[in-house]
PDB file of C-alpha atoms in Angstrom:
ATOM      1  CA  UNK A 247      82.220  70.055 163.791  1.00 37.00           C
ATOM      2  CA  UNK A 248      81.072  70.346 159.807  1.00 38.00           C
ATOM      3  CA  UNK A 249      77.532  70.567 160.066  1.00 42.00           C
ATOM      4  CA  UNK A 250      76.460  74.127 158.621  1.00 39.00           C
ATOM      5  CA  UNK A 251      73.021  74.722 156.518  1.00 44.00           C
ATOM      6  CA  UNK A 252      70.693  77.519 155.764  1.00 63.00           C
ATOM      7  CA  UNK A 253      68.418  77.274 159.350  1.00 95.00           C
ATOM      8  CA  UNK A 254      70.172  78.956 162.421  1.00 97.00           C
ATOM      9  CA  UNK A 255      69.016  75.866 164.870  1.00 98.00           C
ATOM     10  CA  UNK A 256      69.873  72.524 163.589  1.00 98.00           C
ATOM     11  CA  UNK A 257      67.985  69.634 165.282  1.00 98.00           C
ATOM     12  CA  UNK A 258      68.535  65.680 165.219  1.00 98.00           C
ATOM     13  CA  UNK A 259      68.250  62.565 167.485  1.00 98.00           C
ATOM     14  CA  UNK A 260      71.837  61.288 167.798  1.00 98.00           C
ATOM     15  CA  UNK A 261      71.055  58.638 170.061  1.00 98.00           C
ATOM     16  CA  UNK A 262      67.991  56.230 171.601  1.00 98.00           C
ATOM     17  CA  UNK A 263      65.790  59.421 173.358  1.00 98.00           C
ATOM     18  CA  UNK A 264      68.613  62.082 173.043  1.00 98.00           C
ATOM     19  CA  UNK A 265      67.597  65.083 170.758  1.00 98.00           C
ATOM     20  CA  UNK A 266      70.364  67.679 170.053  1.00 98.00           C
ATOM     21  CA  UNK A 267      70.375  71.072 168.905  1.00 98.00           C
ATOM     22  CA  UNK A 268      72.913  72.710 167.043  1.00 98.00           C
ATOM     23  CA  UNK A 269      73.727  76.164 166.963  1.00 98.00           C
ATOM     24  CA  UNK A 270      74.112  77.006 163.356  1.00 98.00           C
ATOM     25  CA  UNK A 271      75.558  80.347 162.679  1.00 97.00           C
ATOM     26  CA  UNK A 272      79.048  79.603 162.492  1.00 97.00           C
ATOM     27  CA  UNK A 273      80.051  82.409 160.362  1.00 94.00           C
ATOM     28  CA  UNK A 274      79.566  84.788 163.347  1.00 94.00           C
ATOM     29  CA  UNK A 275      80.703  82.161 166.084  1.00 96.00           C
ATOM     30  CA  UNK A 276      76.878  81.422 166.875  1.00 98.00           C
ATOM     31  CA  UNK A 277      75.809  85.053 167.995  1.00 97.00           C
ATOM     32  CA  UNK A 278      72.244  84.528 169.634  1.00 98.00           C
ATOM     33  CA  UNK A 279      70.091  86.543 168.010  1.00 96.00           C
ATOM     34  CA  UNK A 280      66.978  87.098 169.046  1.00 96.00           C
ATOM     35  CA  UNK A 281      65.775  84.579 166.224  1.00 96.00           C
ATOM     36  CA  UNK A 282      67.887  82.052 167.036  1.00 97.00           C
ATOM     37  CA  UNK A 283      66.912  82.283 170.882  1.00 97.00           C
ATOM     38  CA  UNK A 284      63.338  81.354 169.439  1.00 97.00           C
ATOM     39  CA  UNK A 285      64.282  78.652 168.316  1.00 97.00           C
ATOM     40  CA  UNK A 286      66.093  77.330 170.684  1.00 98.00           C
ATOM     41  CA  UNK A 287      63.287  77.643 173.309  1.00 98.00           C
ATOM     42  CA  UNK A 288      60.811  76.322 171.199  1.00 97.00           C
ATOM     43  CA  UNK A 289      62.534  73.615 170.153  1.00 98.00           C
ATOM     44  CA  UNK A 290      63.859  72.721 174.330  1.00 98.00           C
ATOM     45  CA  UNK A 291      59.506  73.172 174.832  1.00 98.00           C
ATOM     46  CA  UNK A 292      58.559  70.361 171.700  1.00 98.00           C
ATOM     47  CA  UNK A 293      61.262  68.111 173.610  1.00 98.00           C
ATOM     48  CA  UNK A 294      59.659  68.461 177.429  1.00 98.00           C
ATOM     49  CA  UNK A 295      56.388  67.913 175.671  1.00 98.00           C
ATOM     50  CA  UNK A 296      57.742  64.870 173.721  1.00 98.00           C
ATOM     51  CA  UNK A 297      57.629  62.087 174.900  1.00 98.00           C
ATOM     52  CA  UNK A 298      60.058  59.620 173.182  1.00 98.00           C
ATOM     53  CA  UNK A 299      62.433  62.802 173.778  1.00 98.00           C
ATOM     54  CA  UNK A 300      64.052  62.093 177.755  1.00 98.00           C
ATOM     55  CA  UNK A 301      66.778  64.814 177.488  1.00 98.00           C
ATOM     56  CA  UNK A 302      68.548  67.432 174.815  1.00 98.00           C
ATOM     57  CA  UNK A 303      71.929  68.554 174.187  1.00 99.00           C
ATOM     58  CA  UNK A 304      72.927  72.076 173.099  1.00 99.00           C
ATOM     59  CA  UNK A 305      76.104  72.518 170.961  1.00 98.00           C
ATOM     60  CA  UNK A 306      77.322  75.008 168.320  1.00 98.00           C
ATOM     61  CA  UNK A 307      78.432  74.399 164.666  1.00 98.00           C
ATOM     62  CA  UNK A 308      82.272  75.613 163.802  1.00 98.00           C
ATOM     63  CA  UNK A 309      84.862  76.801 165.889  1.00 97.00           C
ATOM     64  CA  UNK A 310      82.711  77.825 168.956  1.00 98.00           C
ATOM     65  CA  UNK A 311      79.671  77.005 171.027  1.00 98.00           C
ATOM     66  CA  UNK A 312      78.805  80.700 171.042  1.00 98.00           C
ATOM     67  CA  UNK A 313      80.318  84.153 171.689  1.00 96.00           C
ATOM     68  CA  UNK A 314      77.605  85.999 173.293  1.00 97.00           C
ATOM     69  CA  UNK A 315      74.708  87.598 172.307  1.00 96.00           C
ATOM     70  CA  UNK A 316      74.162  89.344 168.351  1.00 94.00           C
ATOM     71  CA  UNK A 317      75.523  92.883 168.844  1.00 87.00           C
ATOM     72  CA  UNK A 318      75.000  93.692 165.166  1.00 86.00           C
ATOM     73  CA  UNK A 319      71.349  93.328 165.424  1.00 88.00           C
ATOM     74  CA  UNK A 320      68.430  95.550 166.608  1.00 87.00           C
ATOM     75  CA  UNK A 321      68.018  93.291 169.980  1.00 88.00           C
ATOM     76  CA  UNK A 322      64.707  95.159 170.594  1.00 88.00           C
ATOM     77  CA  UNK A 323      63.178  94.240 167.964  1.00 91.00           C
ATOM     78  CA  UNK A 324      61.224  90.276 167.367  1.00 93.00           C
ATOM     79  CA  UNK A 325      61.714  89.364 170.613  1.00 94.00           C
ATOM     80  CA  UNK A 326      60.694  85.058 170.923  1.00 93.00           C
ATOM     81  CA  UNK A 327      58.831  86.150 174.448  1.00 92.00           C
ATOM     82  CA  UNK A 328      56.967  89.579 176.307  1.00 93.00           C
ATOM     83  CA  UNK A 329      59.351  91.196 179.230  1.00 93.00           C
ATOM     84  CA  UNK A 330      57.850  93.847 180.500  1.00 90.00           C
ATOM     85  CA  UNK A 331      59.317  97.069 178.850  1.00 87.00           C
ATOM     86  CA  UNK A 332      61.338  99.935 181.082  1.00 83.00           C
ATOM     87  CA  UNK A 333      63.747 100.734 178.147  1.00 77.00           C
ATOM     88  CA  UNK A 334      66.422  99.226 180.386  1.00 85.00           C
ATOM     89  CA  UNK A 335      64.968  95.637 180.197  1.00 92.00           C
ATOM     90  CA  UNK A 336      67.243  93.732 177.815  1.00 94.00           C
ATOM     91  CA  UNK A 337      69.040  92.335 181.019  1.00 96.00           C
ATOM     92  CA  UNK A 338      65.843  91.063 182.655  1.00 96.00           C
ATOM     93  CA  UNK A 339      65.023  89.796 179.087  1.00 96.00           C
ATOM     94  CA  UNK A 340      67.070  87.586 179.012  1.00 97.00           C
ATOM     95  CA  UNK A 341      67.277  86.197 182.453  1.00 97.00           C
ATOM     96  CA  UNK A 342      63.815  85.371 182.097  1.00 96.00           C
ATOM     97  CA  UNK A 343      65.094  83.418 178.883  1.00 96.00           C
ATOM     98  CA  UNK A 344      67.206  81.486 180.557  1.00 97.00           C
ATOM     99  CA  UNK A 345      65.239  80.483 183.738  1.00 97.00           C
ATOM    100  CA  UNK A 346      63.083  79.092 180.971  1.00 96.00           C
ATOM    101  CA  UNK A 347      65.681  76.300 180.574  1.00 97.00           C
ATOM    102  CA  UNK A 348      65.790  76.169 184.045  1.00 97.00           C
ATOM    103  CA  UNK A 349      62.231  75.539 184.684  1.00 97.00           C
ATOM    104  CA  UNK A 350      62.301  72.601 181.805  1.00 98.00           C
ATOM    105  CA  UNK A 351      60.798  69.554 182.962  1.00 98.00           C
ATOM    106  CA  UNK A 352      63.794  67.530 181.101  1.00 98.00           C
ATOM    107  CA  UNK A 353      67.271  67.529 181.677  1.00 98.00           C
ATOM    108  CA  UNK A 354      69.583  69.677 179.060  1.00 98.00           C
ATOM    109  CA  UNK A 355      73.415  69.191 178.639  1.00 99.00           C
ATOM    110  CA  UNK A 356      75.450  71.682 177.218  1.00 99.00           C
ATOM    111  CA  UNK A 357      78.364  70.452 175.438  1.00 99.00           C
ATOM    112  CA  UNK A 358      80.978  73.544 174.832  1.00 99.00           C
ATOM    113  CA  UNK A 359      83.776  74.200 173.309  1.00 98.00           C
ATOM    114  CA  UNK A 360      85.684  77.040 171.620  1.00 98.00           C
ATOM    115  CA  UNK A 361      84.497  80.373 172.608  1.00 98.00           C
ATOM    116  CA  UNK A 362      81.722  80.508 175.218  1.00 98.00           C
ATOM    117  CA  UNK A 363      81.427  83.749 175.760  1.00 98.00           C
ATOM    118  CA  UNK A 364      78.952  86.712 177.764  1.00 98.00           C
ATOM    119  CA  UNK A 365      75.500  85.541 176.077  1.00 98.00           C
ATOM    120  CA  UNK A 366      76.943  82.158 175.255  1.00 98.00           C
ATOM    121  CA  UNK A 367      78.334  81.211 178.752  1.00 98.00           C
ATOM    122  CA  UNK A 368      74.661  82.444 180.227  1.00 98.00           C
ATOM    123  CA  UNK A 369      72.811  79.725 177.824  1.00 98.00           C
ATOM    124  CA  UNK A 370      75.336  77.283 179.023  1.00 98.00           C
ATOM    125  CA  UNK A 371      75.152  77.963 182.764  1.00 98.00           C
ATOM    126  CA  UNK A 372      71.446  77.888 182.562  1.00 98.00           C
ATOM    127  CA  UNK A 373      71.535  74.080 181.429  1.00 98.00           C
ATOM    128  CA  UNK A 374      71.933  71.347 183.845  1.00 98.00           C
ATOM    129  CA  UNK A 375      75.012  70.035 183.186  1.00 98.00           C
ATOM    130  CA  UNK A 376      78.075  71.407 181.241  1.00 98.00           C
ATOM    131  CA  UNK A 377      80.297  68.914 179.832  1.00 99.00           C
ATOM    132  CA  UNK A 378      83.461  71.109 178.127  1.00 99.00           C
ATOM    133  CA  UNK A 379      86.443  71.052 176.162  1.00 98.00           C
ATOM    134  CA  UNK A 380      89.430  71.310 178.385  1.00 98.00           C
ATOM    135  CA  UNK A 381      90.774  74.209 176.255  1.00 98.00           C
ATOM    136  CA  UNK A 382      87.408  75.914 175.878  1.00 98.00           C
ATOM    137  CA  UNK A 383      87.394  79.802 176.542  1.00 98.00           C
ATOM    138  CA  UNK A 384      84.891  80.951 178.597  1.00 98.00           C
ATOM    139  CA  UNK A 385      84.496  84.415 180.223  1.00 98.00           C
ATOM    140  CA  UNK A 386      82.646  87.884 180.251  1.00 98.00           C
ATOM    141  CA  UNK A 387      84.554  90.460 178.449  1.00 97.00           C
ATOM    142  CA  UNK A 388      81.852  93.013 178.159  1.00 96.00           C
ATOM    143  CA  UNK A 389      82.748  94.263 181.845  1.00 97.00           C
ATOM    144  CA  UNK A 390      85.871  95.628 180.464  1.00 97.00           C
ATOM    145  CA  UNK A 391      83.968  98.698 178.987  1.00 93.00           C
ATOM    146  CA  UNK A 392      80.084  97.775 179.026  1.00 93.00           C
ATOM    147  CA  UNK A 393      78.634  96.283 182.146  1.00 96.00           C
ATOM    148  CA  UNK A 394      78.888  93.479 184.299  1.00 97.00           C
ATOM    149  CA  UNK A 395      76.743  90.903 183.379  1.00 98.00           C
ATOM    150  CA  UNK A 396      72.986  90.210 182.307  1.00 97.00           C
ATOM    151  CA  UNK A 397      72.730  86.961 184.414  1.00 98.00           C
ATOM    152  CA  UNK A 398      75.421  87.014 186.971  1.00 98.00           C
ATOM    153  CA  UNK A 399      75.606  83.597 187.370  1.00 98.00           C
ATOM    154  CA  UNK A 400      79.597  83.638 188.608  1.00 98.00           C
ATOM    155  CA  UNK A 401      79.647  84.074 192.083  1.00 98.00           C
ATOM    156  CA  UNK A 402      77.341  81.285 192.692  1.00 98.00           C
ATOM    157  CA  UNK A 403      78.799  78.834 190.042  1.00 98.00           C
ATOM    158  CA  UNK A 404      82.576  80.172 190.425  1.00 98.00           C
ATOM    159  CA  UNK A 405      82.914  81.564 194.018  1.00 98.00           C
ATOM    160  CA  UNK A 406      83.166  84.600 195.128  1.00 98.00           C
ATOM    161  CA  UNK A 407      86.833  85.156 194.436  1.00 98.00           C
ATOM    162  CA  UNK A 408      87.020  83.915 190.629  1.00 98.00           C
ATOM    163  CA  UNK A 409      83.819  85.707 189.841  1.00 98.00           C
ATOM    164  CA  UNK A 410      85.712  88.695 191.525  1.00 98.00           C
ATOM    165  CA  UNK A 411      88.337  87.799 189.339  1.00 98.00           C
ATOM    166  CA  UNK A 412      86.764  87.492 186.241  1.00 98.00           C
ATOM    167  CA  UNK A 413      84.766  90.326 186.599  1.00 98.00           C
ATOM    168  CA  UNK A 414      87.502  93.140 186.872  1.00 98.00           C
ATOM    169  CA  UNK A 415      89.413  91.873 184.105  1.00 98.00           C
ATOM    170  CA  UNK A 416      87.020  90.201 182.177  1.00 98.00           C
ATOM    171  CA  UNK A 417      89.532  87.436 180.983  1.00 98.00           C
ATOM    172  CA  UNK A 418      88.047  84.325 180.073  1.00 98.00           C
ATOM    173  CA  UNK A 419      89.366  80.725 181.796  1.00 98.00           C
ATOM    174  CA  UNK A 420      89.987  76.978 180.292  1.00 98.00           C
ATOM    175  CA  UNK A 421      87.456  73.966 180.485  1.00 98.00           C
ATOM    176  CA  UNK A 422      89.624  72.668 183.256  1.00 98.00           C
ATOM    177  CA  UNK A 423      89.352  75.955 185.471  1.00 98.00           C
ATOM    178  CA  UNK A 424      85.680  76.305 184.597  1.00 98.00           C
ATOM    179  CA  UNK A 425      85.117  72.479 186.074  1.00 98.00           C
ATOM    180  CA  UNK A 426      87.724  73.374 189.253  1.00 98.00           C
ATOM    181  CA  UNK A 427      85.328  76.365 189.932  1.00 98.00           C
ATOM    182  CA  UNK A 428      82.342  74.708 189.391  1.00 98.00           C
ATOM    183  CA  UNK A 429      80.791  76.326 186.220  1.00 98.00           C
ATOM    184  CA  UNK A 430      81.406  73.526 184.292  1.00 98.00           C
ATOM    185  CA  UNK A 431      80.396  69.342 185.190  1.00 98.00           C
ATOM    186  CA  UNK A 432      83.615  67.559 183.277  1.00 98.00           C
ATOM    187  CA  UNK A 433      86.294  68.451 180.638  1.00 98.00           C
ATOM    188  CA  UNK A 434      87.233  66.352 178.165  1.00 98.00           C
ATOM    189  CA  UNK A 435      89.869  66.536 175.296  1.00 98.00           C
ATOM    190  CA  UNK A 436      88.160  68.265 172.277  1.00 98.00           C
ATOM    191  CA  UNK A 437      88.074  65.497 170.412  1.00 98.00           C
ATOM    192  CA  UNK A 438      86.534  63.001 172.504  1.00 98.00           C
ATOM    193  CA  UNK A 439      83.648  66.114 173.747  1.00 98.00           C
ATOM    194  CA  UNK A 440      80.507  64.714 171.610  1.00 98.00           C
ATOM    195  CA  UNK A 441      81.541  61.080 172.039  1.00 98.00           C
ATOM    196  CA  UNK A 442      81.465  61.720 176.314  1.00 98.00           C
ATOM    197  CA  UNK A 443      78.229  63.945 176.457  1.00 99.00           C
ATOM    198  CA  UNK A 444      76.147  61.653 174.309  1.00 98.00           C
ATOM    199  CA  UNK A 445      77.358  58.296 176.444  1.00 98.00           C
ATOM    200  CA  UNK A 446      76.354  61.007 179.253  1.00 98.00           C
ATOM    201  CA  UNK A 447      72.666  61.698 177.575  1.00 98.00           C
ATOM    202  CA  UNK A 448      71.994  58.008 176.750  1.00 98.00           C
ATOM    203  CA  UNK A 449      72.605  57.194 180.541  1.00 98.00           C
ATOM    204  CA  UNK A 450      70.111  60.279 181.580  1.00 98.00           C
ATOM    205  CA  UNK A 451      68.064  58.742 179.287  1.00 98.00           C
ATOM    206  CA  UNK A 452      67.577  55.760 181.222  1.00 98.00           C
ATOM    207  CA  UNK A 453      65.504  57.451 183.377  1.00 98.00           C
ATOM    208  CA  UNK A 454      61.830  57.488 183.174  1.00 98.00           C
ATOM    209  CA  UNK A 455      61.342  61.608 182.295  1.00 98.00           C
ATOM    210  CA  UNK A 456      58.692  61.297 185.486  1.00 98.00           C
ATOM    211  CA  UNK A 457      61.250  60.545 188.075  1.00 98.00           C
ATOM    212  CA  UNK A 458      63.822  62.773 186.439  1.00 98.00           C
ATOM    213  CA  UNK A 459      61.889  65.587 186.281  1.00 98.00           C
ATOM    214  CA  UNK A 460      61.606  65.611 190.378  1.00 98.00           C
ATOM    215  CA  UNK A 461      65.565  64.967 190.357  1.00 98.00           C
ATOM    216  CA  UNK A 462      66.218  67.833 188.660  1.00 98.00           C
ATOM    217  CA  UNK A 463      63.663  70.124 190.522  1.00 98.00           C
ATOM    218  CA  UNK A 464      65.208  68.466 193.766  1.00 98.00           C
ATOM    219  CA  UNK A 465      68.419  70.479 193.006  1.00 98.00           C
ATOM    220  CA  UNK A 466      66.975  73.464 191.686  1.00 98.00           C
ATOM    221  CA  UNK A 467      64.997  73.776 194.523  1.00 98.00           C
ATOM    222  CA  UNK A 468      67.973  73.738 197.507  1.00 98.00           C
ATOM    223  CA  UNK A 469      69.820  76.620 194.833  1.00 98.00           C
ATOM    224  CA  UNK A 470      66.182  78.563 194.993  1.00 98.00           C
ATOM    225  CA  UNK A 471      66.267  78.040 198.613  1.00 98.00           C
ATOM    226  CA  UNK A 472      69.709  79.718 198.989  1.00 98.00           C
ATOM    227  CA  UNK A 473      67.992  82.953 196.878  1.00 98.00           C
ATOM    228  CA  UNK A 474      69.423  82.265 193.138  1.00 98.00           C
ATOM    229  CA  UNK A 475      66.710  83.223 191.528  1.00 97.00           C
ATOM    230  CA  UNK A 476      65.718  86.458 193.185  1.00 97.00           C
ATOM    231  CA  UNK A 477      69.788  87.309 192.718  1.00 98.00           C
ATOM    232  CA  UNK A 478      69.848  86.897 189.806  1.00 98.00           C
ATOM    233  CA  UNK A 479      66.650  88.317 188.637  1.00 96.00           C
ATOM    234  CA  UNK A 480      67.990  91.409 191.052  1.00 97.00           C
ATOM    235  CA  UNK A 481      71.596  91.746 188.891  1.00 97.00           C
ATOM    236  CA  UNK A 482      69.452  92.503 186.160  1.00 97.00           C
ATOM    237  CA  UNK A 483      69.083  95.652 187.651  1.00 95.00           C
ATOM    238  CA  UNK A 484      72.816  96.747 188.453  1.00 96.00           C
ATOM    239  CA  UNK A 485      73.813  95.792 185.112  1.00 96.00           C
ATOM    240  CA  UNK A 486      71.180  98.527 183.776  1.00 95.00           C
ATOM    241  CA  UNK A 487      72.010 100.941 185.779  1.00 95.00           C
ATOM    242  CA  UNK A 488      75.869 100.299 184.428  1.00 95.00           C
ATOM    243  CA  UNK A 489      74.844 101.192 181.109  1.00 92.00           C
ATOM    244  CA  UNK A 490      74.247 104.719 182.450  1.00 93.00           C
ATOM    245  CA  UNK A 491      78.138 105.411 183.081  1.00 95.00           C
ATOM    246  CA  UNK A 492      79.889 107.606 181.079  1.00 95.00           C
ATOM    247  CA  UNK A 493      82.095 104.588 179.802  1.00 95.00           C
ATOM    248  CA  UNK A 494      79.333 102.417 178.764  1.00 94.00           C
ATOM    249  CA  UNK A 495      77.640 104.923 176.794  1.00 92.00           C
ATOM    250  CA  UNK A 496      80.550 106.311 175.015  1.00 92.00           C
ATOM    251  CA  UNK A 497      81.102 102.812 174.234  1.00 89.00           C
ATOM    252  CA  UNK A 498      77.756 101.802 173.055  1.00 85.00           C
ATOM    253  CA  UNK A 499      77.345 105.066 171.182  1.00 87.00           C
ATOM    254  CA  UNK A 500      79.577 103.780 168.747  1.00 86.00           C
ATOM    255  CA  UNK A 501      78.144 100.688 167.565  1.00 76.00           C
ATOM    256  CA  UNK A 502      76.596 100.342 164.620  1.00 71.00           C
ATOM    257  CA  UNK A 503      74.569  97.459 163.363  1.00 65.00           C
ATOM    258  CA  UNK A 504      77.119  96.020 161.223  1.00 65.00           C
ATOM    259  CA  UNK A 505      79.258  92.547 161.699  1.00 62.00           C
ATOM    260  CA  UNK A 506      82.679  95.234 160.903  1.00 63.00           C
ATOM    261  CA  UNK A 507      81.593  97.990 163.010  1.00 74.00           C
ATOM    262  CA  UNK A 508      80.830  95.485 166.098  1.00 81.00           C
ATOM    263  CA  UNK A 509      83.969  93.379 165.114  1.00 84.00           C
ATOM    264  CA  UNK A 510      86.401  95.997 165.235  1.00 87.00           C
ATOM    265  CA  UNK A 511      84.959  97.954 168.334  1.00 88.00           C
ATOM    266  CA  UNK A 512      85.278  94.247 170.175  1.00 89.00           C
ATOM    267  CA  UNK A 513      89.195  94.247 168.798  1.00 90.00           C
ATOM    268  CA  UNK A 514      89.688  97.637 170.172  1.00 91.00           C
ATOM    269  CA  UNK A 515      88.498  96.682 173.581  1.00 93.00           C
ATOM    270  CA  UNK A 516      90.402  93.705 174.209  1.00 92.00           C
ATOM    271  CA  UNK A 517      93.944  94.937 172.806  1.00 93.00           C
ATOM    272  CA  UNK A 518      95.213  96.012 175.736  1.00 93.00           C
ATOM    273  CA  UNK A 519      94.397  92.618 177.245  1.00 95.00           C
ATOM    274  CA  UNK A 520      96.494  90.458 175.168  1.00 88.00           C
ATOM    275  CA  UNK A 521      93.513  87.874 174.720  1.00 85.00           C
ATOM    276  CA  UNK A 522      94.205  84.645 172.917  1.00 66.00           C
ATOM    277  CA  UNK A 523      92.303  84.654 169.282  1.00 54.00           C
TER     278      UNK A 523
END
């Protein structure tokens, strides 16, 4: 995937009523910072307010669709929305981010491959459907010496067991696993990803965005039903309160805002793991 350019959100129509965004910071495998996660909802709120736009796709530029969230940069700092401020809020930030996508009128597909990791597995599991790579890596590593989660998503997308799973080890799993658990809609070879989501989009297209927009509340609804929302929104709070163990903050209290610092501290923590590169 070539595309690379100056602006961190690339944006396009690839197809009849399809508009795609592109995350653009390849250099640091698409790290959401707080700028980029502007964009990207105001960009997702031009398309539900468009209306020659019927549904978006989210992607990433280079070898990943993202690996999490920009640990280099002052994350309190230019946030794209208000949360209310606790000093332990960047979990409930960010949930309230993503329910933004949620609450979209129009569909959104993510299509993911490479890395999609902490952050970047939360944007993806808070878009409708997920159409992956089959040898995609997606997982949470930061519960190996951080906390569990900002949005924990897992045991209602995974199952109980694999978010269990996941969780204690924080090893990530394929494309295929992701779609046996749930997380994930299809998996497709790498090279045939884009060509599958956008025949995908241009059939969601079809739909007037009227009708579609009650099909997709339809489902949220039954998941809102079975308490989603106010779990998630209440994980925000154990994975603040992690943050106070002695781990975590002998952990974070070595970070420094710099791509090395964070680069090699992320190294260090997954050694022992063996992870794949």
């Amino acid at each position: 995937m070539p595309l690379t350019g100056p602006d961190v959100l690339l944006v396009d129509t690839p197809r009849p009523k399809v508009r795609r965004l592109t995350l653009n910071r390849p250099e640091k495998r698409n790290a959401l910072s707080n700028e980029l996660r502007g964009r990207i909802f105001a960009e997702l709120e031009a398309a539900d307010l468009d209306p020659e736009i019927h549904v978006t796709v989210i992607r990433g530029a280079g070898p990943s669709f993202s690996a999490g969230y920009d640990l280099s940069a002052d994350n309190t700092q230019d946030r794209p929305y208000h949360t209310a401020r606790s000093g332990a809020d960047w979990a409930r930030h960010v949930v309230e981010g993503w329910f933004r996508v949620w609450d979209l009128a129009k569909p959104v597909i993510a299509q993911v491959h490479g890395h999609c990791l902490a952050g970047g597995s939360e944007l993806a599991a808070a878009c409708d459907v997920v159409y992956v790579a089959q040898d995609a890596a997606i997982g949470y590593p930061p519960t190996r010496l951080m906390s569990p989660p900002d949005m924990q998503f897992h045991p209602w997308l995974h199952g109980m067991r694999r978010a269990m799973e996941m969780y204690l080890t924080g090893d990530s799993i394929t494309g295929l696993e992701a779609v046996a658990d749930g997380y994930a809609t299809r998996a497709f070879p790498l090279d045939a990803l884009e060509d599958a989501t956008l025949a995908f989009a241009e059939r969601v297209a079809l739909v007037p965005s009227d009708v579609q927009a009650f099909n997709k509340r339809a489902v949220h609804r039954q998941m809102e039903a079975m308490g989603i929302r106010a779990g998630l929104r209440a994980g925000t709070e154990i994975q603040a309160l992690a943050f106070s163990s002695d781990t975590s903050r002998a952990y974070l209290s070595r970070f420094r805002r710099d791509g090395a610092s964070v680069a090699g501290l992320v190294r260090e923590r997954d050694k022992p793991f063996d992870d794949k590169p």
